[in-house]
Short mmCIF file of C-alpha atoms and ligand atoms in Angstrom, two decimals:
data_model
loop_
_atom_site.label_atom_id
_atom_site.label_comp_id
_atom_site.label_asym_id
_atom_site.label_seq_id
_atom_site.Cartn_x
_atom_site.Cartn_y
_atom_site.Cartn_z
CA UNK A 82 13.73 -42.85 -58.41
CA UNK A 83 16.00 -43.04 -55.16
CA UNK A 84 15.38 -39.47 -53.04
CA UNK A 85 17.84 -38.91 -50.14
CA UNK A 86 17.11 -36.79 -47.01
CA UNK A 87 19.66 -35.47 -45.36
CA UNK A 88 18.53 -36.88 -42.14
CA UNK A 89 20.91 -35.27 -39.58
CA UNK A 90 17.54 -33.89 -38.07
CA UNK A 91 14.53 -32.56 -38.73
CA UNK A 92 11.32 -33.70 -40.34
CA UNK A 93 13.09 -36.64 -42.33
CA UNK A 94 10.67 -39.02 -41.53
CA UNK A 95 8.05 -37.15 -42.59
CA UNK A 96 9.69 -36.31 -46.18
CA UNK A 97 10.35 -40.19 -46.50
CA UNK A 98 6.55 -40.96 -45.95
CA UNK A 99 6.02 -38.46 -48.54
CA UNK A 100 8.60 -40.21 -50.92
CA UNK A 101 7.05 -43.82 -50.84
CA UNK A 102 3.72 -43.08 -50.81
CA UNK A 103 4.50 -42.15 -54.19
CA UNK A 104 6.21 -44.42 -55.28
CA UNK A 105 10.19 -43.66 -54.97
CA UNK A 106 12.42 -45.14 -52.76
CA UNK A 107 13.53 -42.88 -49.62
CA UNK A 108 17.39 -43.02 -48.98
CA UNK A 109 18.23 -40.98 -44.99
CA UNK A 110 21.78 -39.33 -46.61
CA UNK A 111 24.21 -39.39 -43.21
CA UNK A 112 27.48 -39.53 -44.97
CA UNK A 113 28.82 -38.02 -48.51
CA UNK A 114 29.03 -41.62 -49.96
CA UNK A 115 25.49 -41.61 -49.75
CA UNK A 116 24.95 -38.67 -51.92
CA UNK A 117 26.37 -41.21 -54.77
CA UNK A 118 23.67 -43.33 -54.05
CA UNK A 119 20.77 -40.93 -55.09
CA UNK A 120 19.34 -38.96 -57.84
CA UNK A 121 17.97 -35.99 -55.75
CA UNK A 122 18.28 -34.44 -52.28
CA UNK A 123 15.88 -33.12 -49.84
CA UNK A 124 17.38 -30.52 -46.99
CA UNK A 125 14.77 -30.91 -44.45
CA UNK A 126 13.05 -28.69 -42.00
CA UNK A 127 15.11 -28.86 -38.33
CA UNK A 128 16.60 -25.86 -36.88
CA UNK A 129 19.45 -24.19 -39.03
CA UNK A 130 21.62 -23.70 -36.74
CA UNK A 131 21.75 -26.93 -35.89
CA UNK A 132 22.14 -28.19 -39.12
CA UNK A 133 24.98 -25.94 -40.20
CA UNK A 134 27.11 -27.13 -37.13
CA UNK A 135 26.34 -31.10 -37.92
CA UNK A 136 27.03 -30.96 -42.01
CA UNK A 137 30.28 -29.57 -41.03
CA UNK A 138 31.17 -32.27 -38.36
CA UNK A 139 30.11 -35.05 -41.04
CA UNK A 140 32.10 -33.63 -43.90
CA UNK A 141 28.89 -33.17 -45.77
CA UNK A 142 28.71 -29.31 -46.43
CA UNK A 143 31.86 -29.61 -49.37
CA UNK A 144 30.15 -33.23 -50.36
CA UNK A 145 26.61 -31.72 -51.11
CA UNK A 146 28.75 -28.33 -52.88
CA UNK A 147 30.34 -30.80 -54.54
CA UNK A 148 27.62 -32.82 -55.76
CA UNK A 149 25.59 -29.67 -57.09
CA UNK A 150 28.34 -28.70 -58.98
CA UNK A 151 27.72 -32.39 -60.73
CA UNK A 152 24.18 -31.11 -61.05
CA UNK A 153 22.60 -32.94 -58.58
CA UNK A 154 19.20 -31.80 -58.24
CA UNK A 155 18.08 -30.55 -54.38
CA UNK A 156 15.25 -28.91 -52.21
CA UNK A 157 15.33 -27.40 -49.30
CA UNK A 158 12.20 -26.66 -47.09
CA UNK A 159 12.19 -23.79 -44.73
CA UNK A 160 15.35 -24.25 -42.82
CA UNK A 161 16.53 -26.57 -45.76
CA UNK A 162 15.78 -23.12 -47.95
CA UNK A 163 18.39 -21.50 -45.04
CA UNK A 164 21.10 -23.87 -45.41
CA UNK A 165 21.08 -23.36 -49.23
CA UNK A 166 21.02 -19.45 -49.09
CA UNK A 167 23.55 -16.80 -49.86
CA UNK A 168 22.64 -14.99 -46.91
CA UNK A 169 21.01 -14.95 -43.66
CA UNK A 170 19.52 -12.68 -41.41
CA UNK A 171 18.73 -13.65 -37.94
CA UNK A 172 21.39 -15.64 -36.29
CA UNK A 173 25.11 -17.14 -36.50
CA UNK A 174 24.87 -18.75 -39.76
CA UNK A 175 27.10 -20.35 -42.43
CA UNK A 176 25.19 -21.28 -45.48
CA UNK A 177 25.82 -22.54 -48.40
CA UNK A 178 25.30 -20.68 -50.70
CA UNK A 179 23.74 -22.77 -54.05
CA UNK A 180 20.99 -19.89 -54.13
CA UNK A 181 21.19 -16.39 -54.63
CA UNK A 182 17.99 -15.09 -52.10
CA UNK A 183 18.47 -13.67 -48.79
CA UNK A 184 16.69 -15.23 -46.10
CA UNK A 185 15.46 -13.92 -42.65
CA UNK A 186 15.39 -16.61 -40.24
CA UNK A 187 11.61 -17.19 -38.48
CA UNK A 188 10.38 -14.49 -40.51
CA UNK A 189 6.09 -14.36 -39.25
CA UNK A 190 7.52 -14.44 -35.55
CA UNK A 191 8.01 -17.55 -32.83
CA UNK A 192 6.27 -21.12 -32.81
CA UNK A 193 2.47 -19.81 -31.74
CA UNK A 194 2.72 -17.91 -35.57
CA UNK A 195 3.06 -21.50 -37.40
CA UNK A 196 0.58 -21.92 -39.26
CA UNK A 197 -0.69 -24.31 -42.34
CA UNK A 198 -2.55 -22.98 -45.49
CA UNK A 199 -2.34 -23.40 -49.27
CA UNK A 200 -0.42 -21.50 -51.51
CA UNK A 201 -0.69 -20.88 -55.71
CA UNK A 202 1.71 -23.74 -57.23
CA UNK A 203 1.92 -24.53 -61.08
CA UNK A 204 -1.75 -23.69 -61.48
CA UNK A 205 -3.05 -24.97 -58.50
CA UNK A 206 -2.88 -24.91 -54.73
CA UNK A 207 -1.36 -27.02 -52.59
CA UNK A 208 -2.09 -27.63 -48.76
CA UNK A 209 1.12 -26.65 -46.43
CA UNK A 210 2.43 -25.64 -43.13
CA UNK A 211 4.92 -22.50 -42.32
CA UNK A 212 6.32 -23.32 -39.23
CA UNK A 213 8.89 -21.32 -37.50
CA UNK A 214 9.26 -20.26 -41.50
CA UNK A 215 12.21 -18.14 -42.63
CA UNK A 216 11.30 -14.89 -45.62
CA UNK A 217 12.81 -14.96 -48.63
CA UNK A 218 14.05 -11.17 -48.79
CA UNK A 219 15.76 -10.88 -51.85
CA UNK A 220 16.13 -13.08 -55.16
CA UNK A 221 19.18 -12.69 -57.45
CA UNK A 222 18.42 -12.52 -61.05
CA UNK A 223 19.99 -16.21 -61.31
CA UNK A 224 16.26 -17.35 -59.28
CA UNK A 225 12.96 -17.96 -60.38
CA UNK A 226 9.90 -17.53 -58.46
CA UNK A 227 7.38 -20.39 -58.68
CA UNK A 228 5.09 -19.64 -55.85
CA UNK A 229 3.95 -16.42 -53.90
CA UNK A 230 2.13 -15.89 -51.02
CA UNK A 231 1.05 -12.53 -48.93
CA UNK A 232 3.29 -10.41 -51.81
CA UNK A 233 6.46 -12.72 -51.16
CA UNK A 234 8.13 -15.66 -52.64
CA UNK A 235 7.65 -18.81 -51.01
CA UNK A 236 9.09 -21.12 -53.16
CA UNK A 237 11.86 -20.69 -55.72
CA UNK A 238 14.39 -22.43 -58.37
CA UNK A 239 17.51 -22.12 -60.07
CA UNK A 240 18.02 -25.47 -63.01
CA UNK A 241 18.84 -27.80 -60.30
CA UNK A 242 18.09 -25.88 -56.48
CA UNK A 243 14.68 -25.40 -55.27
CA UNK A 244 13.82 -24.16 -52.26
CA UNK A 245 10.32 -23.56 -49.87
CA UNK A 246 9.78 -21.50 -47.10
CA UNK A 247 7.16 -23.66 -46.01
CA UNK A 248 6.45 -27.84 -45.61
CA UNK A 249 4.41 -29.58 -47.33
CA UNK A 250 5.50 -33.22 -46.56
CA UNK A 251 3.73 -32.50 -43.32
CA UNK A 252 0.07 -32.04 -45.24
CA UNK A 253 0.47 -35.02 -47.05
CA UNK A 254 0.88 -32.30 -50.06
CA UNK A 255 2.62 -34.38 -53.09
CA UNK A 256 2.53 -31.53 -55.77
CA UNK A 257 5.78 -30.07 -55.02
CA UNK A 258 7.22 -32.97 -54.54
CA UNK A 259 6.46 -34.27 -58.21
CA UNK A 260 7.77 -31.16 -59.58
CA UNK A 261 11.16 -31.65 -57.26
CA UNK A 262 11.12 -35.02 -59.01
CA UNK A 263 9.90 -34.56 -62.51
CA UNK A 264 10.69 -31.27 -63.56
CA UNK A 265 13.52 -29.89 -61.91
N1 LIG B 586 13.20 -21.33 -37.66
C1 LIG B 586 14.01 -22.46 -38.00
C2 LIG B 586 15.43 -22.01 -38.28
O1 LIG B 586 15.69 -20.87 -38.42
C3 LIG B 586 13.47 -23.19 -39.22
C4 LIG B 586 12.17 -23.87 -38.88
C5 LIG B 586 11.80 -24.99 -39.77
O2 LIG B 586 12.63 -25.55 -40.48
N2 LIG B 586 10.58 -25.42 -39.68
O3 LIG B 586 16.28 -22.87 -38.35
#
């Protein structure tokens, strides 16, 4: 399978390492033609703001809209997860919208409250890092919940969207990966 990261900025290189090792080949996605050259996207962890401004500049916000409207499948980790929300609290953003959840932007507080532990997942637990990590605040009816932690959802999917508060391409994690890959 042929995974693209949007790789703008962020942890791309991290996600990619997390792609090969098992298995798949890791495509970085800097243009829309290169969302025709994939069979899933990844919306890395970066800074939101950031991100928002540079997908407009390279034409790829209406590309990647346009693509999940083909059904393309995609994930977004923790400011990935802001990019593809309906709406955000905490900041001057523009998302996207795939998702119906509310997000609040760097939701357990500044940099010194990152931390890494391991959350419930399809019947196990996998190893992962919040880091700067945004809340999901509210879930549309549209959204399921696959993963809670401290009373809220973490991680979430529509048929083709997923999206995680937290990283786990940083821990080496590959379970939520596989399920990005295999099940969505
Ligand atoms: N706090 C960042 C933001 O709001 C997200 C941090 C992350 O992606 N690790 O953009």
């Amino acid at each position: 399978m042929t995974i693209g990261v949007l790789g703008l900025q962020g942890s791309v290189a991290e996600h990619g390492r997390a792609i090969e090792s098992d298995g798949d080949i890791f495509r970085r996605v800097l243009s829309p033609e290169d969302l025709d050259k994939i069979d899933g996207l990844i919306i890395p962890g970066g800074e939101s703001t950031t991100l928002t401004k540079l997908i407009k500049i390279k034409m790829l916000d209406e590309a990647i809209l346009r693509k999940a409207r083909e059904g393309l499948k995609i994930w977004g980790t923790c400011a990935g997860l802001i990019l593809l929300s309906k709406e955000v609290k905490g900041g001057e953003i523009e998302p996207l919208g795939l998702l119906d959840i509310t997000a609040g932007r760097n939701g357990y507080g500044t940099q010194m409250q990152s931390f890494s532990t391991t959350v419930p997942f399809r019947g196990g637990f996998e190893a992962v890092s919040f880091i700067r990590a945004p809340k999901i605040l509210s879930c549309g009816e549209s959204v399921t919940i696959l993963s809670e932690y401290a009373g809220l959802p973490v991680a979430v999917c529509t048929e083709s969207i997923m999206a995680t508060t937290f990283h786990p391409e940083v821990t080496g994690s590959l379970g939520v990966y596989r399920y990005f890959k295999n099940t969505l």
